[in-house]
Structure formats: structure tokens, C-alpha cells
């Protein structure tokens, strides 16, 4: 049975040539193009796609997976395209032959499957494309902000109830002194002059991010300045006196014994009683410092400071790695009622150095230690100056910057403990972390517009999809020009196509390509549209070439009689004419003028032609009746009468128009004209194997 390749079963047809497979490939390409555009948009909006912080494949790098899966996807598409390309190239010789008039080099000798040029081109495309596939995706650590996080604040502005015990001031002074000795940074919730209300960090916070919190803060300002006037009095007695005043007219005086210490250095702090509040703990302070030069000359210095506080609503940015603030931005003043900006402090700031007298000896000791620790930290800082302590004393403002830095830290640490009380509330925060994200990689690093490569890639996939669809439709139309009974590729299938070719006897197994080309030079080849066999359209001299199969079946050429036919003739028997049927084969070589007929089955008188036609009709053939007549002394006349298919007499359904019609009613009349009725096939090619193979065991029961 001869079939078109597109009606073969799915087992026989290559999977990549099936319409559903092509549709799936095209839809996959379109889906990838759409996905790239969608992923690009999401990647731009969200800063990439999240990757789990705890990677489950401990032995596999995420970078390997981001490179492996795109390569695997492209490799799968590449395998499909290679298979499709191979199927197309396997069928290309048949496409060329189906057009006819093909030379041996074009249709028989060209190897479309393993041509070196094709293999090298495929290799180059595959290797280059696979090389760039891993660059489609990449994992990178980029800042990512999560907004709207609710966290718990544990403090609110308020005066601590234990402020009179001075523990908070002593701890702050001790940290300030330790910070100078050990070069320590500010502790948590302290950023320069800012003291932040404490809060709890999110439980799932990361170590490589920052947290921005809307909270409240106290800003402590030291307001330090160099003295306007300064005098070190060295009377004949053992005590020295430092007298100094600032720009506001506030003056301070301190008397000390320079020989009281073994280091010949002294320092301290005193409250300025004649400037501002009458309460010593809110008064400005004066830091004083004394030392002897190398030649023994006494030298002193002083700095005035007037601390103040302000309350603000702020946005504090905290490093989640160590919990330390890295930035504070004031939003507006805090207006929530409290006893710091309200009664009893009314916004006054503790100077954090001098305090009210106390009968508690521990409190008295703490008060002395606080003043000594802070002023000692300032003097220690100056002595650690790269230029030396002497240059600090020689500079009129040498102690100003040092005092401001150390005293501000002491004030901020004190404020964190004395100006906040326990209070729970929820505040809004946003977390920015260095998250590992999956990004759509730029194809070329020199392209600054990151979206352009993604658009190009999506467009390329779309173009490839349309090209694949168009290629399939074009090739599908080309495949309809020829017929294959089995999928190509096997030796048996190749032999079946050329076994009956007349030119096959010219070739030998030991012929190489050049020898085959020489032997077939000048010949033109094609495919028989009815059998699918390879035929030679011309032998090089313009003569039509007929294959042995065509000689056997008589199916070659429109000018040949149908090869195997059931014929009916009137035969004379005992002076009477009877009508009988038989099977006859007719063929003609191109070099012969007439045709050769061979009676394959004898005529049978016991079968009527209408019965045989009805039986043949049941065999699913498309038949008709050929009425052949010849009057005495005239040429033969042929008329086609289509067979009705319902058992009726075709002569009655389609009466002849010739003048011998009256003789058809009486076939036994002597001297009647010659009348032949021939049953023949109207189909373009023979679909009934019983007739084409001339099997008597099938024809006789059919005729009976």
C-alpha cells in the first residue's frame, strides 16, 4: 500500500515531524519569550528573585545550578532542533526527486545528513550557543529593602526614677574613659550626640543588612567653647589658681595644689555657679587642665560647656551585623507629653558631672568618680595626640575638639539611661539587606541598558518559533509530493524504492561516488507519484525509461492501456455469440509501436458482466465501463461509460450515441458489429492489491 508520509502512524513518522510535536516546540519557544519579558519586569521591580538563605545542596554551588539549568534547557531545545534538522535532511533527497528532472548528483548522491559542511556548521553553532547559555542567569548579592515591618519599641521618653543614685552617670563616664583607652566606638542605640529609644530587632533579621526604624531620640549637645580670658596664677604658696571666662560672661575659678600628684599633671571639672540655673546639676561646667613643660614651667587650659537636650522623632538606621546605629535623620520634634520636656525638668539637661549633695557615701563617691573619669578621659585623649600633649596645651583651642568629643559621648550615654523609661509600643521599620538574588544576566557587559539584551533574546525566541512553524508548513507541503510506505533510513526501504529501477543493473557494490556519477551521467530522476518508486525520467537521449514494474503492471504513461484489466468480449460458440469475461495485461515499450497483450485468466462464459462489476464494486475499487465498438470497414470507436455502482446496466444508464446502438440488444445476431466491454480503473493509482498482483485465487471468487 502506498501512503503519504503524513498519514503514517506515529511509530513510523519521526517524532519531530509530527504536527503536535512542532506545535509543542513552537509554544515552548513562545512561552520562553513571554517568560523572559515577564521575569525581566519582575526582576526590575523586585530586584531579582529570592534564593533561600540556607541552601539545601551543601555540596553544590548555587552558581553551578544557575549555569546548569539554563544550559540544560537550551541543550534540550538544541537536541530537538538537531533531530528535526536531521529528519528534514533525511527527506530532502525525496523532496528533490519529487520535483523530477533531478540529476544523479542532486537526487541520488548528495548526502544531506552527514555533509562535513553541515557538521562543522552545527558544531560551531552548538559550541558557541552553549558557551553563552550559562550567562543568561546569575546569582548576585544586592541590597533589597522590605518595607512595612512592625517591631517592638521597649523605651519611651521619660525621666528615670533612679536618676539620683548616679549609677547611669557613672557607667557613662566609665565607658567614655574606656573608649579613649581602648579606642571603642559608640555602643548600641548611641550615635554621636543621639540617644535612641531601644527596640527589639526582628527575629528573622539577617547579618548583612540594615534596619531603618521610626523612633524617638534625645539629642545631647555639649555646647563647648574655648575661654575668652584665661589666667594661671602661681603665687608663692603651694596652691595654683585658674581663672577663666567665656563669651557669655560666665567665669570659673579653681584652686589646686600642683604638687598633690606625682605626675605633675592635674585635671578636673567645676560647675559655673554664676551663670544659669541655681541647681548645680543643671549649671554649665568648666573643664580645667594643668601640666608642667619640659623646663618645669607650669601651663594650664580650660574649656566651657553648657549641655542642652532636644527630643525628636527620627529615622534611625542600624547595622544588623553588630546592632550599632549608622545614621540618624531627624523628622520633627517629639511632642508627646513627658516629664523630660515637661515638669519637672522642663527641657533642662543634666550637666552629668556635678550633682546635688547627698548624705549617701556611695552616691558621694560616685559623684567624685564621675567628674574625675570624664576630665581624665579628656586629658588622656590629649596625651595620645600624634603631635604630643605639649602642642595641645600650646594651642588656645587645643582641648576644645577633644573635650567636645569625649563629653558628648558621656552626655549621650547618660541620656540613654536617664531620659528613657520602660514602655512597650510598636513602631514601623524597613529592612535593607544584602540578599542573594537570581538576576537575568546581561548578554554583553558593555551594554549599559540591561533590558535590551533580554528584549533581543525574547525577540530571537519568537522569531525562531515563527521560523519553525513556517518551516514545518513549507516542508509539510513539500512532503505531499511524494509517497513513502515506511519511514526512511533502513536499507530495506532504500532497496524497495530502487529495486525495479531499470538503471539499477548499471551499478555495482564496489562503485565509488565518482564511478556512480559517471554511470548515471545524463540521466534525470524522479519519484513515481503513484508508487513512490525511484524512476529515471530520461536515459540521457530524451527517451522515456520504463521500469520492470511498469512493464508488469502496465501502469506507466497516460498513453498506455490500464495494465491489469478485466475485459469482456463476445465469443462465438456453435454459431452463436456469447459474452464472456477474462483478465488481460497490456504493456508497451517506448521503442515499440504497438502494445503487447497477455491473457492472464481465460474468459469465462458463466459469469455475467454486471455480476462481476457488482462484485468488483464491493471490492471498493472505482470502476467504469469502456465501450469499444467498430463497424465493418470503419475504425474503432471508444466511449467511456461511468459505472453507476448500484448494479444497473451502464449501457442503459448511459446509452451510447453511435449508430450501432440497435445491435447492442442482440449480441447473437450474425454479422453484428464488434463490441468490447472493458472494466477498468478510474483511480489515479491502483488501490486494490488483488488486481495489481494478479492473484487468481482472489479474482475467481470475486468473479463468481
XYZ file of C-alpha atoms in Angstrom, residues 228-626:
399
model
C 37.515 84.252 76.354
C 40.004 85.008 79.120
C 42.355 82.636 80.894
C 44.850 83.149 83.689
C 47.021 80.734 85.645
C 48.095 82.358 88.931
C 51.184 80.935 90.520
C 51.666 82.713 93.891
C 54.490 81.899 96.180
C 52.305 79.468 98.066
C 51.880 75.823 97.012
C 48.393 76.357 95.505
C 47.803 77.493 91.911
C 44.637 79.187 90.622
C 42.996 79.045 87.187
C 40.613 81.881 86.365
C 38.707 81.851 83.050
C 35.584 83.305 81.495
C 33.623 82.626 78.317
C 31.908 84.824 75.769
C 28.699 84.875 77.786
C 30.472 86.425 80.752
C 30.351 83.272 82.790
C 33.513 82.811 84.805
C 35.028 79.951 86.630
C 37.822 79.639 89.135
C 39.601 76.644 90.576
C 42.469 76.352 93.084
C 44.661 73.262 93.252
C 47.974 72.057 94.630
C 50.302 71.213 91.709
C 52.417 69.039 93.982
C 49.482 66.895 95.065
C 50.238 64.344 92.354
C 53.431 62.615 91.384
C 52.852 63.199 87.674
C 52.854 66.988 87.826
C 49.554 66.923 85.914
C 46.109 67.679 87.159
C 42.621 67.982 85.670
C 39.070 68.345 86.817
C 35.672 69.936 86.263
C 33.768 72.554 88.183
C 30.254 73.978 87.949
C 29.760 77.611 86.909
C 27.581 78.944 89.682
C 27.129 82.493 88.411
C 25.637 81.535 85.020
C 22.200 79.993 84.527
C 20.388 77.750 86.995
C 20.905 77.791 90.710
C 20.762 73.999 90.803
C 24.289 72.682 90.474
C 23.288 69.661 88.404
C 21.923 71.918 85.622
C 24.702 74.528 85.643
C 27.354 74.901 82.938
C 30.715 73.322 83.690
C 34.346 74.246 83.143
C 36.958 71.617 82.443
C 40.474 72.614 83.537
C 43.844 71.041 82.823
C 47.353 71.607 84.190
C 50.862 70.296 83.459
C 54.494 71.451 83.529
C 56.560 71.948 80.432
C 59.823 70.158 79.976
C 61.640 73.098 81.564
C 59.276 72.981 84.561
C 57.156 75.962 83.540
C 53.533 75.479 84.675
C 50.870 75.633 81.949
C 47.077 75.407 82.098
C 43.992 75.242 79.849
C 40.217 75.261 80.202
C 37.021 74.628 78.202
C 33.490 75.830 78.989
C 30.489 73.542 78.211
C 26.777 74.211 78.616
C 24.851 70.957 77.827
C 21.346 71.033 76.308
C 18.907 68.356 75.129
C 16.262 68.148 72.373
C 13.671 65.489 71.646
C 12.953 64.362 68.064
C 11.078 61.831 66.046
C 13.805 60.293 63.928
C 14.569 57.591 61.383
C 17.409 55.566 62.813
C 19.406 53.244 60.584
C 21.012 50.346 62.421
C 23.579 47.847 61.195
C 22.120 44.387 61.772
C 25.568 42.859 61.830
C 26.523 44.458 65.173
C 23.392 46.328 66.248
C 25.102 49.728 66.070
C 23.440 52.804 64.584
C 24.999 54.053 61.375
C 22.778 57.064 60.779
C 20.072 59.200 62.363
C 17.778 61.559 60.464
C 15.558 63.972 62.374
C 11.975 64.076 61.112
C 10.324 66.525 63.504
C 10.243 67.433 67.174
C 8.703 64.924 69.547
C 5.546 66.426 71.023
C 4.370 63.514 73.147
C 3.865 64.768 76.746
C 6.582 63.579 79.134
C 8.395 64.646 82.309
C 11.623 65.447 80.468
C 10.424 68.256 78.235
C 7.630 68.907 80.743
C 7.557 69.165 84.527
C 9.864 68.721 86.436
C 12.806 69.077 84.053
C 11.055 71.335 81.542
C 13.709 70.586 78.976
C 16.713 71.276 81.206
C 19.680 69.000 80.713
C 21.780 67.444 83.442
C 25.390 68.514 83.135
C 26.141 64.883 84.092
C 29.229 65.953 86.090
C 28.054 67.874 89.166
C 25.154 66.779 91.372
C 23.273 67.787 94.466
C 24.887 66.981 97.816
C 23.934 63.623 99.265
C 24.308 62.006 102.644
C 24.832 58.646 100.949
C 28.558 57.963 100.925
C 28.229 55.727 97.869
C 26.477 58.471 95.942
C 29.175 60.929 97.059
C 31.886 58.589 95.816
C 30.122 58.135 92.510
C 29.836 61.884 92.056
C 33.569 62.378 92.630
C 34.426 59.486 90.334
C 32.219 60.780 87.520
C 33.915 64.176 87.325
C 37.369 62.685 87.592
C 36.687 59.983 84.970
C 35.358 62.331 82.300
C 38.044 65.012 82.754
C 40.675 62.288 82.995
C 39.429 60.752 79.723
C 39.787 64.147 78.037
C 43.323 64.609 79.365
C 44.203 61.044 78.329
C 42.881 61.722 74.827
C 45.067 64.833 74.582
C 48.146 62.957 75.744
C 47.546 60.385 72.964
C 47.593 63.112 70.317
C 50.048 62.375 67.490
C 51.574 65.835 68.000
C 52.047 65.347 71.708
C 50.457 66.849 74.810
C 52.569 69.982 74.695
C 51.165 71.123 71.367
C 47.635 70.672 72.701
C 48.447 73.000 75.623
C 50.168 75.466 73.318
C 47.058 75.736 71.125
C 44.448 78.060 72.718
C 41.716 75.785 71.385
C 43.681 72.566 71.622
C 41.378 70.990 74.190
C 38.136 72.204 72.588
C 37.595 69.447 69.994
C 38.807 66.729 72.343
C 36.537 67.900 75.151
C 33.551 68.185 72.821
C 34.015 64.620 71.570
C 34.508 62.921 74.921
C 31.928 64.983 76.818
C 29.310 64.495 74.077
C 29.742 60.729 74.307
C 29.335 60.910 78.080
C 26.188 63.035 77.736
C 24.654 60.684 75.127
C 25.347 57.582 77.210
C 23.882 59.280 80.273
C 20.816 60.421 78.313
C 20.098 56.869 77.098
C 19.678 55.792 80.716
C 18.157 58.812 82.449
C 15.812 60.244 79.782
C 14.044 56.982 78.810
C 11.734 54.723 80.773
C 10.336 51.276 80.030
C 7.335 51.432 77.688
C 6.238 48.949 75.024
C 4.896 50.079 71.656
C 5.008 49.047 68.002
C 6.950 51.114 65.514
C 7.302 50.805 61.737
C 10.612 49.798 60.225
C 12.099 48.795 56.904
C 14.907 46.300 56.472
C 17.529 46.568 53.749
C 19.731 43.526 53.407
C 22.304 42.160 51.019
C 20.163 39.328 49.723
C 21.280 36.714 47.250
C 19.042 37.228 44.240
C 18.650 35.458 40.926
C 19.060 38.026 38.156
C 18.615 37.972 34.405
C 22.172 38.484 33.238
C 23.155 40.902 30.527
C 24.360 39.126 27.448
C 27.208 41.588 26.916
C 28.723 43.504 29.788
C 29.323 46.637 27.712
C 25.587 47.116 27.162
C 24.536 49.581 29.813
C 20.818 49.219 29.137
C 20.054 45.982 30.953
C 16.676 45.494 29.291
C 17.993 45.498 25.720
C 19.611 42.027 25.792
C 16.512 40.493 27.353
C 14.303 42.038 24.663
C 16.686 40.792 21.987
C 16.641 37.280 23.447
C 12.842 37.240 23.689
C 12.574 38.542 20.140
C 15.020 35.911 18.916
C 12.999 33.122 20.547
C 9.814 34.486 18.992
C 11.474 34.704 15.585
C 12.776 31.147 15.915
C 9.290 29.966 16.866
C 7.697 31.574 13.808
C 10.526 30.254 11.638
C 9.980 26.739 12.969
C 6.257 26.963 12.267
C 6.820 28.301 8.751
C 9.475 25.672 8.037
C 7.146 22.910 9.157
C 4.279 24.146 6.988
C 6.520 24.539 3.927
C 8.112 21.140 4.407
C 4.720 19.559 5.047
C 3.577 20.812 1.657
C 6.745 19.532 0.009
C 6.309 16.085 1.555
C 2.897 15.738 -0.024
C 4.524 15.486 -3.450
C 5.877 12.013 -2.769
C 4.759 8.844 -1.052
C 6.654 6.595 1.303
C 5.381 3.298 2.654
C 7.808 3.396 5.577
C 9.946 5.946 7.314
C 13.294 6.439 5.541
C 16.621 5.283 6.837
C 16.685 1.477 6.600
C 18.488 -0.430 3.844
C 15.346 -2.441 3.096
C 13.352 0.722 2.489
C 16.018 2.081 0.143
C 16.079 -1.199 -1.783
C 12.303 -1.189 -2.132
C 12.392 2.216 -3.807
C 15.018 1.290 -6.407
C 14.590 -2.490 -6.771
C 12.575 -2.193 -10.008
C 14.528 0.732 -11.459
C 15.921 -0.073 -14.913
C 19.145 1.813 -14.191
C 19.918 -0.316 -11.130
C 21.626 -3.010 -13.210
C 24.301 -0.494 -14.194
C 25.575 -0.150 -10.628
C 27.778 -2.470 -8.603
C 28.538 -2.581 -4.858
C 32.177 -1.615 -5.394
C 31.352 1.589 -7.331
C 32.502 4.745 -5.589
C 30.737 8.092 -5.827
C 32.679 9.208 -8.863
C 32.004 5.939 -10.698
C 28.278 6.069 -9.886
C 28.114 9.659 -11.073
C 29.826 8.685 -14.315
C 27.451 5.785 -14.960
C 24.356 7.867 -14.268
C 25.578 10.959 -16.081
C 22.965 12.498 -18.340
C 20.060 10.696 -16.687
C 17.248 12.545 -14.953
C 15.477 11.040 -11.987
C 12.217 11.445 -10.141
C 9.658 9.668 -7.976
C 6.669 7.866 -9.437
C 3.699 9.770 -7.950
C 1.640 6.553 -7.843
C 4.091 4.046 -6.412
C 6.744 6.218 -4.807
C 9.455 4.282 -6.645
C 12.587 5.961 -7.957
C 12.327 6.215 -11.752
C 14.522 7.629 -14.470
C 12.582 10.292 -16.324
C 15.134 10.254 -19.151
C 18.030 7.989 -20.172
C 20.124 10.855 -21.405
C 18.867 10.695 -25.007
C 15.443 12.110 -24.285
C 13.888 8.605 -24.292
C 11.449 7.724 -21.550
C 12.700 4.956 -19.274
C 10.248 2.267 -18.175
C 10.878 0.144 -15.111
C 10.203 -3.604 -14.976
C 7.411 -2.938 -12.512
C 5.757 -0.639 -15.015
C 6.095 -3.295 -17.719
C 4.478 -5.870 -15.433
C 1.580 -3.744 -14.315
C 1.173 -1.556 -17.401
C 0.760 1.486 -15.155
C 3.354 3.642 -16.951
C 2.298 6.596 -19.068
C -1.031 8.127 -19.865
C -0.958 6.681 -23.395
C -0.745 3.078 -22.213
C -3.726 0.866 -21.607
C -4.563 0.031 -17.996
C -2.157 -2.710 -17.058
C -4.257 -5.436 -15.483
C -7.899 -5.209 -16.559
C -10.996 -7.330 -16.506
C -12.240 -7.494 -20.106
C -15.480 -8.675 -21.621
C -15.810 -9.931 -25.187
C -18.406 -11.635 -27.324
C -17.224 -15.091 -28.343
C -18.681 -17.392 -30.963
C -19.652 -20.874 -29.909
C -21.640 -23.146 -32.215
C -22.715 -20.318 -34.496
C -23.979 -18.243 -31.556
C -22.355 -15.290 -29.791
C -21.964 -15.195 -26.035
C -20.397 -12.638 -23.768
C -17.526 -13.776 -21.515
C -15.051 -12.134 -19.101
C -11.365 -12.655 -18.514
C -8.247 -10.910 -17.134
C -5.799 -9.337 -19.559
C -2.455 -7.479 -19.178
C -1.268 -4.920 -21.724
C 2.104 -3.160 -21.869
C 4.204 -1.261 -24.384
C 7.882 -0.376 -24.551
C 8.715 3.147 -25.724
C 10.636 1.753 -28.693
C 7.676 -0.315 -29.861
C 4.820 0.960 -31.991
C 2.157 -1.339 -30.684
C 1.294 -2.806 -27.329
C 1.623 -6.358 -26.128
C -1.371 -8.078 -24.601
C -1.299 -11.173 -22.478
C -4.328 -13.114 -21.298
C -3.705 -13.896 -17.668
C -7.013 -15.603 -16.867
C -9.236 -17.278 -19.502
C -12.603 -15.913 -20.476
C -15.484 -17.383 -18.537
C -18.921 -17.663 -20.061
C -20.726 -18.496 -16.847
C -20.303 -15.037 -15.343
C -22.308 -12.036 -16.470
C -20.514 -8.745 -16.721
C -22.969 -6.945 -14.455
C -22.465 -9.524 -11.723
C -18.712 -9.126 -11.977
C -18.998 -5.368 -11.881
C -21.138 -5.548 -8.773
C -18.588 -7.844 -7.177
C -15.738 -5.545 -8.100
C -17.654 -2.597 -6.740
C -17.850 -4.390 -3.432
C -14.058 -4.634 -3.546
C -14.003 -0.818 -3.053
C -12.449 -0.013 -6.434
C -13.588 2.916 -8.520
C -14.579 1.354 -11.853
C -16.192 2.250 -15.094
C -17.064 0.593 -18.422
C -15.111 1.248 -21.571
